[in-house]
């Protein structure tokens, strides 16, 4: 076993705690395809809600929430660019419908 086994005491119950085992379990859970899909879906829904809030409440000056939306779009652009570079062939990346829609979304974004 790796690490120093700790014991967490909650009231009169002692729970053995090993940080490496729990980290491995967390990476296994968050690395599962279903979990990745659900978290990605929730993040996209949150972005659409936040973006519509910003668009409906626009003022003459740029607000902090608008800066958050711009930063979020920038991170989406960086993620898509990383996926493009990681693809074996550029044509395979472009032919995938999901990537095509993501690129169109980023191209039609007007700050």
GROMACS .gro file of N, CA, C and O in nm, residues 2-106:
model
  420
    2UNK      N    1   0.037   0.226  -0.067
    2UNK     CA    2   0.108   0.352  -0.071
    2UNK      C    3   0.047   0.447   0.030
    2UNK      O    4  -0.071   0.441   0.062
    3UNK      N    5   0.126   0.537   0.079
    3UNK     CA    6   0.076   0.641   0.167
    3UNK      C    7   0.068   0.596   0.311
    3UNK      O    8   0.090   0.481   0.346
    4UNK      N    9   0.035   0.690   0.393
    4UNK     CA   10   0.021   0.665   0.535
    4UNK      C   11  -0.128   0.647   0.564
    4UNK      O   12  -0.207   0.738   0.540
    5UNK      N   13  -0.166   0.530   0.611
    5UNK     CA   14  -0.308   0.513   0.641
    5UNK      C   15  -0.347   0.598   0.761
    5UNK      O   16  -0.280   0.599   0.864
    6UNK      N   17  -0.451   0.674   0.745
    6UNK     CA   18  -0.502   0.760   0.852
    6UNK      C   19  -0.633   0.704   0.902
    6UNK      O   20  -0.701   0.629   0.833
    7UNK      N   21  -0.668   0.743   1.018
    7UNK     CA   22  -0.798   0.705   1.072
    7UNK      C   23  -0.873   0.831   1.106
    7UNK      O   24  -0.824   0.916   1.180
    8UNK      N   25  -0.989   0.846   1.045
    8UNK     CA   26  -1.075   0.961   1.073
    8UNK      C   27  -1.178   0.918   1.174
    8UNK      O   28  -1.245   0.816   1.157
    9UNK      N   29  -1.190   0.996   1.279
    9UNK     CA   30  -1.284   0.961   1.384
    9UNK      C   31  -1.402   1.058   1.381
    9UNK      O   32  -1.385   1.177   1.398
   10UNK      N   33  -1.519   1.005   1.352
   10UNK     CA   34  -1.642   1.083   1.354
   10UNK      C   35  -1.727   1.026   1.466
   10UNK      O   36  -1.769   0.911   1.459
   11UNK      N   37  -1.748   1.107   1.567
   11UNK     CA   38  -1.812   1.063   1.690
   11UNK      C   39  -1.740   0.940   1.743
   11UNK      O   40  -1.623   0.947   1.776
   12UNK      N   41  -1.803   0.827   1.749
   12UNK     CA   42  -1.737   0.707   1.799
   12UNK      C   43  -1.703   0.609   1.687
   12UNK      O   44  -1.664   0.496   1.713
   13UNK      N   45  -1.716   0.654   1.563
   13UNK     CA   46  -1.691   0.567   1.448
   13UNK      C   47  -1.556   0.603   1.388
   13UNK      O   48  -1.531   0.718   1.354
   14UNK      N   49  -1.467   0.506   1.376
   14UNK     CA   50  -1.337   0.528   1.314
   14UNK      C   51  -1.341   0.477   1.171
   14UNK      O   52  -1.380   0.364   1.144
   15UNK      N   53  -1.299   0.563   1.077
   15UNK     CA   54  -1.301   0.529   0.936
   15UNK      C   55  -1.156   0.528   0.886
   15UNK      O   56  -1.087   0.628   0.897
   16UNK      N   57  -1.109   0.416   0.832
   16UNK     CA   58  -0.973   0.416   0.777
   16UNK      C   59  -0.971   0.501   0.650
   16UNK      O   60  -1.061   0.495   0.567
   17UNK      N   61  -0.867   0.581   0.636
   17UNK     CA   62  -0.859   0.674   0.524
   17UNK      C   63  -0.718   0.666   0.465
   17UNK      O   64  -0.620   0.692   0.535
   18UNK      N   65  -0.708   0.631   0.339
   18UNK     CA   66  -0.582   0.629   0.268
   18UNK      C   67  -0.595   0.723   0.150
   18UNK      O   68  -0.677   0.702   0.062
   19UNK      N   69  -0.515   0.829   0.150
   19UNK     CA   70  -0.533   0.933   0.049
   19UNK      C   71  -0.510   0.882  -0.093
   19UNK      O   72  -0.575   0.925  -0.186
   20UNK      N   73  -0.419   0.788  -0.113
   20UNK     CA   74  -0.391   0.740  -0.249
   20UNK      C   75  -0.503   0.651  -0.300
   20UNK      O   76  -0.540   0.657  -0.417
   21UNK      N   77  -0.560   0.569  -0.215
   21UNK     CA   78  -0.671   0.484  -0.256
   21UNK      C   79  -0.792   0.569  -0.291
   21UNK      O   80  -0.858   0.548  -0.392
   22UNK      N   81  -0.820   0.669  -0.209
   22UNK     CA   82  -0.935   0.755  -0.235
   22UNK      C   83  -0.913   0.841  -0.359
   22UNK      O   84  -1.006   0.869  -0.432
   23UNK      N   85  -0.791   0.884  -0.383
   23UNK     CA   86  -0.761   0.962  -0.504
   23UNK      C   87  -0.781   0.876  -0.628
   23UNK      O   88  -0.837   0.920  -0.727
   24UNK      N   89  -0.736   0.751  -0.620
   24UNK     CA   90  -0.753   0.658  -0.733
   24UNK      C   91  -0.901   0.634  -0.760
   24UNK      O   92  -0.944   0.628  -0.875
   25UNK      N   93  -0.978   0.620  -0.652
   25UNK     CA   94  -1.122   0.601  -0.668
   25UNK      C   95  -1.188   0.725  -0.729
   25UNK      O   96  -1.275   0.715  -0.816
   26UNK      N   97  -1.144   0.845  -0.688
   26UNK     CA   98  -1.200   0.968  -0.743
   26UNK      C   99  -1.165   0.982  -0.891
   26UNK      O  100  -1.250   1.019  -0.972
   27UNK      N  101  -1.039   0.953  -0.927
   27UNK     CA  102  -1.001   0.960  -1.068
   27UNK      C  103  -1.076   0.856  -1.150
   27UNK      O  104  -1.113   0.881  -1.265
   28UNK      N  105  -1.099   0.740  -1.092
   28UNK     CA  106  -1.177   0.638  -1.162
   28UNK      C  107  -1.321   0.682  -1.184
   28UNK      O  108  -1.379   0.658  -1.290
   29UNK      N  109  -1.378   0.749  -1.085
   29UNK     CA  110  -1.516   0.795  -1.098
   29UNK      C  111  -1.527   0.909  -1.199
   29UNK      O  112  -1.610   0.906  -1.289
   30UNK      N  113  -1.442   1.012  -1.186
   30UNK     CA  114  -1.451   1.127  -1.276
   30UNK      C  115  -1.393   1.098  -1.414
   30UNK      O  116  -1.416   1.173  -1.508
   31UNK      N  117  -1.319   0.989  -1.429
   31UNK     CA  118  -1.266   0.951  -1.559
   31UNK      C  119  -1.357   0.860  -1.637
   31UNK      O  120  -1.332   0.831  -1.754
   32UNK      N  121  -1.466   0.815  -1.575
   32UNK     CA  122  -1.561   0.727  -1.644
   32UNK      C  123  -1.633   0.805  -1.754
   32UNK      O  124  -1.666   0.922  -1.737
   33UNK      N  125  -1.658   0.742  -1.868
   33UNK     CA  126  -1.723   0.813  -1.979
   33UNK      C  127  -1.861   0.870  -1.945
   33UNK      O  128  -1.895   0.980  -1.987
   34UNK      N  129  -1.939   0.797  -1.867
   34UNK     CA  130  -2.072   0.846  -1.832
   34UNK      C  131  -2.062   0.971  -1.746
   34UNK      O  132  -2.134   1.069  -1.768
   35UNK      N  133  -1.970   0.971  -1.652
   35UNK     CA  134  -1.953   1.088  -1.566
   35UNK      C  135  -1.903   1.206  -1.646
   35UNK      O  136  -1.949   1.319  -1.626
   36UNK      N  137  -1.810   1.183  -1.737
   36UNK     CA  138  -1.761   1.292  -1.821
   36UNK      C  139  -1.874   1.351  -1.905
   36UNK      O  140  -1.886   1.473  -1.919
   37UNK      N  141  -1.957   1.264  -1.961
   37UNK     CA  142  -2.069   1.312  -2.044
   37UNK      C  143  -2.166   1.394  -1.961
   37UNK      O  144  -2.209   1.502  -2.003
   38UNK      N  145  -2.204   1.345  -1.844
   38UNK     CA  146  -2.301   1.416  -1.761
   38UNK      C  147  -2.245   1.550  -1.716
   38UNK      O  148  -2.315   1.652  -1.720
   39UNK      N  149  -2.120   1.554  -1.673
   39UNK     CA  150  -2.060   1.680  -1.630
   39UNK      C  151  -2.047   1.778  -1.746
   39UNK      O  152  -2.069   1.899  -1.729
   40UNK      N  153  -2.014   1.728  -1.863
   40UNK     CA  154  -2.007   1.814  -1.982
   40UNK      C  155  -2.145   1.870  -2.017
   40UNK      O  156  -2.158   1.989  -2.048
   41UNK      N  157  -2.246   1.786  -2.010
   41UNK     CA  158  -2.383   1.830  -2.038
   41UNK      C  159  -2.428   1.938  -1.938
   41UNK      O  160  -2.484   2.041  -1.978
   42UNK      N  161  -2.402   1.914  -1.811
   42UNK     CA  162  -2.440   2.012  -1.708
   42UNK      C  163  -2.366   2.143  -1.729
   42UNK      O  164  -2.424   2.252  -1.715
   43UNK      N  165  -2.238   2.137  -1.765
   43UNK     CA  166  -2.161   2.258  -1.790
   43UNK      C  167  -2.215   2.335  -1.910
   43UNK      O  168  -2.224   2.459  -1.907
   44UNK      N  169  -2.254   2.264  -2.017
   44UNK     CA  170  -2.309   2.332  -2.134
   44UNK      C  171  -2.445   2.396  -2.103
   44UNK      O  172  -2.473   2.507  -2.148
   45UNK      N  173  -2.527   2.329  -2.027
   45UNK     CA  174  -2.657   2.386  -1.988
   45UNK      C  175  -2.635   2.509  -1.901
   45UNK      O  176  -2.702   2.613  -1.918
   46UNK      N  177  -2.541   2.501  -1.807
   46UNK     CA  178  -2.511   2.616  -1.722
   46UNK      C  179  -2.459   2.732  -1.805
   46UNK      O  180  -2.495   2.848  -1.781
   47UNK      N  181  -2.376   2.702  -1.907
   47UNK     CA  182  -2.326   2.809  -1.994
   47UNK      C  183  -2.440   2.875  -2.071
   47UNK      O  184  -2.444   2.997  -2.082
   48UNK      N  185  -2.531   2.797  -2.125
   48UNK     CA  186  -2.643   2.855  -2.202
   48UNK      C  187  -2.730   2.941  -2.112
   48UNK      O  188  -2.771   3.052  -2.151
   49UNK      N  189  -2.756   2.897  -1.991
   49UNK     CA  190  -2.836   2.977  -1.898
   49UNK      C  191  -2.762   3.106  -1.862
   49UNK      O  192  -2.820   3.215  -1.864
   50UNK      N  193  -2.633   3.096  -1.831
   50UNK     CA  194  -2.555   3.213  -1.794
   50UNK      C  195  -2.541   3.309  -1.912
   50UNK      O  196  -2.552   3.431  -1.896
   51UNK      N  197  -2.520   3.255  -2.032
   51UNK     CA  198  -2.507   3.339  -2.151
   51UNK      C  199  -2.637   3.413  -2.180
   51UNK      O  200  -2.636   3.532  -2.213
   52UNK      N  201  -2.750   3.343  -2.168
   52UNK     CA  202  -2.878   3.411  -2.193
   52UNK      C  203  -2.905   3.516  -2.086
   52UNK      O  204  -2.960   3.623  -2.116
   53UNK      N  205  -2.865   3.492  -1.962
   53UNK     CA  206  -2.877   3.593  -1.857
   53UNK      C  207  -2.797   3.717  -1.893
   53UNK      O  208  -2.844   3.830  -1.878
   54UNK      N  209  -2.675   3.698  -1.941
   54UNK     CA  210  -2.589   3.811  -1.975
   54UNK      C  211  -2.645   3.887  -2.094
   54UNK      O  212  -2.648   4.010  -2.096
   55UNK      N  213  -2.694   3.815  -2.195
   55UNK     CA  214  -2.747   3.881  -2.315
   55UNK      C  215  -2.873   3.960  -2.282
   55UNK      O  216  -2.894   4.072  -2.332
   56UNK      N  217  -2.958   3.906  -2.197
   56UNK     CA  218  -3.082   3.976  -2.163
   56UNK      C  219  -3.060   4.095  -2.070
   56UNK      O  220  -3.145   4.184  -2.064
   57UNK      N  221  -2.949   4.100  -2.001
   57UNK     CA  222  -2.922   4.208  -1.907
   57UNK      C  223  -2.801   4.291  -1.949
   57UNK      O  224  -2.723   4.334  -1.865
   58UNK      N  225  -2.786   4.317  -2.078
   58UNK     CA  226  -2.670   4.392  -2.125
   58UNK      C  227  -2.688   4.541  -2.099
   58UNK      O  228  -2.796   4.597  -2.114
   59UNK      N  229  -2.578   4.605  -2.062
   59UNK     CA  230  -2.573   4.749  -2.042
   59UNK      C  231  -2.469   4.807  -2.137
   59UNK      O  232  -2.409   4.736  -2.217
   60UNK      N  233  -2.447   4.938  -2.126
   60UNK     CA  234  -2.347   5.002  -2.211
   60UNK      C  235  -2.206   4.961  -2.169
   60UNK      O  236  -2.119   4.943  -2.253
   61UNK      N  237  -2.184   4.948  -2.039
   61UNK     CA  238  -2.052   4.907  -1.992
   61UNK      C  239  -2.047   4.756  -1.976
   61UNK      O  240  -2.148   4.694  -1.945
   62UNK      N  241  -1.928   4.702  -1.995
   62UNK     CA  242  -1.913   4.558  -1.982
   62UNK      C  243  -1.908   4.522  -1.833
   62UNK      O  244  -1.838   4.585  -1.755
   63UNK      N  245  -1.987   4.424  -1.795
   63UNK     CA  246  -1.996   4.386  -1.654
   63UNK      C  247  -1.907   4.265  -1.624
   63UNK      O  248  -1.849   4.204  -1.715
   64UNK      N  249  -1.897   4.231  -1.497
   64UNK     CA  250  -1.816   4.115  -1.458
   64UNK      C  251  -1.873   3.986  -1.514
   64UNK      O  252  -1.798   3.894  -1.550
   65UNK      N  253  -2.005   3.976  -1.521
   65UNK     CA  254  -2.065   3.855  -1.577
   65UNK      C  255  -2.033   3.841  -1.726
   65UNK      O  256  -2.015   3.730  -1.775
   66UNK      N  257  -2.024   3.953  -1.797
   66UNK     CA  258  -1.985   3.946  -1.938
   66UNK      C  259  -1.839   3.902  -1.951
   66UNK      O  260  -1.805   3.827  -2.044
   67UNK      N  261  -1.754   3.948  -1.861
   67UNK     CA  262  -1.615   3.902  -1.863
   67UNK      C  263  -1.608   3.752  -1.839
   67UNK      O  264  -1.527   3.682  -1.899
   68UNK      N  265  -1.694   3.702  -1.750
   68UNK     CA  266  -1.698   3.557  -1.724
   68UNK      C  267  -1.739   3.481  -1.850
   68UNK      O  268  -1.681   3.376  -1.881
   69UNK      N  269  -1.838   3.533  -1.923
   69UNK     CA  270  -1.881   3.467  -2.046
   69UNK      C  271  -1.769   3.469  -2.150
   69UNK      O  272  -1.744   3.368  -2.217
   70UNK      N  273  -1.701   3.582  -2.164
   70UNK     CA  274  -1.589   3.590  -2.259
   70UNK      C  275  -1.479   3.491  -2.222
   70UNK      O  276  -1.422   3.423  -2.309
   71UNK      N  277  -1.449   3.481  -2.093
   71UNK     CA  278  -1.346   3.386  -2.048
   71UNK      C  279  -1.392   3.243  -2.074
   71UNK      O  280  -1.312   3.158  -2.115
   72UNK      N  281  -1.520   3.214  -2.051
   72UNK     CA  282  -1.572   3.079  -2.073
   72UNK      C  283  -1.561   3.043  -2.221
   72UNK      O  284  -1.522   2.931  -2.257
   73UNK      N  285  -1.596   3.137  -2.309
   73UNK     CA  286  -1.584   3.114  -2.454
   73UNK      C  287  -1.437   3.091  -2.491
   73UNK      O  288  -1.405   3.005  -2.573
   74UNK      N  289  -1.347   3.168  -2.430
   74UNK     CA  290  -1.205   3.150  -2.458
   74UNK      C  291  -1.159   3.011  -2.417
   74UNK      O  292  -1.084   2.945  -2.491
   75UNK      N  293  -1.204   2.962  -2.302
   75UNK     CA  294  -1.165   2.827  -2.259
   75UNK      C  295  -1.226   2.720  -2.351
   75UNK      O  296  -1.161   2.619  -2.378
   76UNK      N  297  -1.348   2.743  -2.401
   76UNK     CA  298  -1.405   2.649  -2.498
   76UNK      C  299  -1.324   2.648  -2.627
   76UNK      O  300  -1.301   2.541  -2.686
   77UNK      N  301  -1.280   2.766  -2.671
   77UNK     CA  302  -1.197   2.774  -2.791
   77UNK      C  303  -1.064   2.701  -2.771
   77UNK      O  304  -1.019   2.626  -2.859
   78UNK      N  305  -1.001   2.719  -2.656
   78UNK     CA  306  -0.874   2.652  -2.628
   78UNK      C  307  -0.894   2.501  -2.624
   78UNK      O  308  -0.811   2.424  -2.675
   79UNK      N  309  -1.004   2.454  -2.565
   79UNK     CA  310  -1.032   2.311  -2.558
   79UNK      C  311  -1.053   2.253  -2.699
   79UNK      O  312  -1.004   2.144  -2.730
   80UNK      N  313  -1.125   2.324  -2.783
   80UNK     CA  314  -1.147   2.276  -2.920
   80UNK      C  315  -1.016   2.276  -2.999
   80UNK      O  316  -0.990   2.185  -3.077
   81UNK      N  317  -0.933   2.377  -2.979
   81UNK     CA  318  -0.804   2.382  -3.047
   81UNK      C  319  -0.715   2.266  -3.002
   81UNK      O  320  -0.646   2.205  -3.083
   82UNK      N  321  -0.718   2.233  -2.873
   82UNK     CA  322  -0.642   2.120  -2.821
   82UNK      C  323  -0.691   1.989  -2.882
   82UNK      O  324  -0.612   1.903  -2.919
   83UNK      N  325  -0.824   1.976  -2.895
   83UNK     CA  326  -0.879   1.856  -2.958
   83UNK      C  327  -0.836   1.846  -3.104
   83UNK      O  328  -0.807   1.737  -3.154
   84UNK      N  329  -0.832   1.960  -3.172
   84UNK     CA  330  -0.790   1.961  -3.312
   84UNK      C  331  -0.644   1.918  -3.325
   84UNK      O  332  -0.609   1.839  -3.413
   85UNK      N  333  -0.560   1.967  -3.235
   85UNK     CA  334  -0.418   1.930  -3.240
   85UNK      C  335  -0.398   1.784  -3.201
   85UNK      O  336  -0.306   1.719  -3.250
   86UNK      N  337  -0.482   1.730  -3.114
   86UNK     CA  338  -0.468   1.592  -3.069
   86UNK      C  339  -0.523   1.493  -3.171
   86UNK      O  340  -0.491   1.374  -3.163
   87UNK      N  341  -0.604   1.540  -3.266
   87UNK     CA  342  -0.662   1.450  -3.367
   87UNK      C  343  -0.551   1.400  -3.459
   87UNK      O  344  -0.456   1.471  -3.491
   88UNK      N  345  -0.563   1.274  -3.500
   88UNK     CA  346  -0.461   1.215  -3.588
   88UNK      C  347  -0.462   1.284  -3.725
   88UNK      O  348  -0.360   1.313  -3.782
   89UNK      N  349  -0.582   1.307  -3.776
   89UNK     CA  350  -0.596   1.375  -3.905
   89UNK      C  351  -0.697   1.488  -3.888
   89UNK      O  352  -0.797   1.473  -3.819
   90UNK      N  353  -0.672   1.599  -3.954
   90UNK     CA  354  -0.761   1.714  -3.944
   90UNK      C  355  -0.898   1.680  -4.002
   90UNK      O  356  -1.001   1.727  -3.953
   91UNK      N  357  -0.901   1.599  -4.106
   91UNK     CA  358  -1.028   1.565  -4.171
   91UNK      C  359  -1.119   1.486  -4.077
   91UNK      O  360  -1.240   1.506  -4.075
   92UNK      N  361  -1.062   1.398  -3.996
   92UNK     CA  362  -1.141   1.322  -3.899
   92UNK      C  363  -1.203   1.415  -3.795
   92UNK      O  364  -1.316   1.394  -3.751
   93UNK      N  365  -1.130   1.518  -3.757
   93UNK     CA  366  -1.183   1.614  -3.659
   93UNK      C  367  -1.299   1.693  -3.721
   93UNK      O  368  -1.402   1.712  -3.658
   94UNK      N  369  -1.282   1.739  -3.844
   94UNK     CA  370  -1.383   1.823  -3.908
   94UNK      C  371  -1.508   1.742  -3.942
   94UNK      O  372  -1.620   1.793  -3.934
   95UNK      N  373  -1.493   1.616  -3.977
   95UNK     CA  374  -1.608   1.533  -4.017
   95UNK      C  375  -1.695   1.492  -3.900
   95UNK      O  376  -1.811   1.454  -3.921
   96UNK      N  377  -1.644   1.497  -3.779
   96UNK     CA  378  -1.725   1.462  -3.663
   96UNK      C  379  -1.829   1.572  -3.641
   96UNK      O  380  -1.796   1.691  -3.635
   97UNK      N  381  -1.957   1.534  -3.632
   97UNK     CA  382  -2.066   1.631  -3.625
   97UNK      C  383  -2.056   1.718  -3.500
   97UNK      O  384  -2.082   1.839  -3.505
   98UNK      N  385  -2.017   1.658  -3.389
   98UNK     CA  386  -2.011   1.735  -3.264
   98UNK      C  387  -1.902   1.842  -3.273
   98UNK      O  388  -1.922   1.956  -3.232
   99UNK      N  389  -1.788   1.806  -3.327
   99UNK     CA  390  -1.680   1.903  -3.342
   99UNK      C  391  -1.718   2.012  -3.440
   99UNK      O  392  -1.686   2.130  -3.421
  100UNK      N  393  -1.789   1.974  -3.546
  100UNK     CA  394  -1.833   2.072  -3.645
  100UNK      C  395  -1.927   2.174  -3.582
  100UNK      O  396  -1.913   2.295  -3.603
  101UNK      N  397  -2.021   2.127  -3.501
  101UNK     CA  398  -2.115   2.218  -3.433
  101UNK      C  399  -2.041   2.306  -3.333
  101UNK      O  400  -2.069   2.426  -3.321
  102UNK      N  401  -1.945   2.250  -3.261
  102UNK     CA  402  -1.868   2.329  -3.165
  102UNK      C  403  -1.789   2.440  -3.234
  102UNK      O  404  -1.785   2.553  -3.187
  103UNK      N  405  -1.728   2.408  -3.347
  103UNK     CA  406  -1.652   2.509  -3.421
  103UNK      C  407  -1.745   2.616  -3.475
  103UNK      O  408  -1.714   2.736  -3.470
  104UNK      N  409  -1.862   2.577  -3.527
  104UNK     CA  410  -1.959   2.677  -3.573
  104UNK      C  411  -2.004   2.768  -3.460
  104UNK      O  412  -2.017   2.889  -3.477
  105UNK      N  413  -2.027   2.710  -3.343
  105UNK     CA  414  -2.067   2.790  -3.227
  105UNK      C  415  -1.960   2.894  -3.194
  105UNK      O  416  -1.991   3.011  -3.168
  106UNK      N  417  -1.835   2.852  -3.197
  106UNK     CA  418  -1.727   2.946  -3.164
  106UNK      C  419  -1.707   3.050  -3.273
  106UNK      O  420  -1.672   3.165  -3.244
   0.00000   0.00000   0.00000
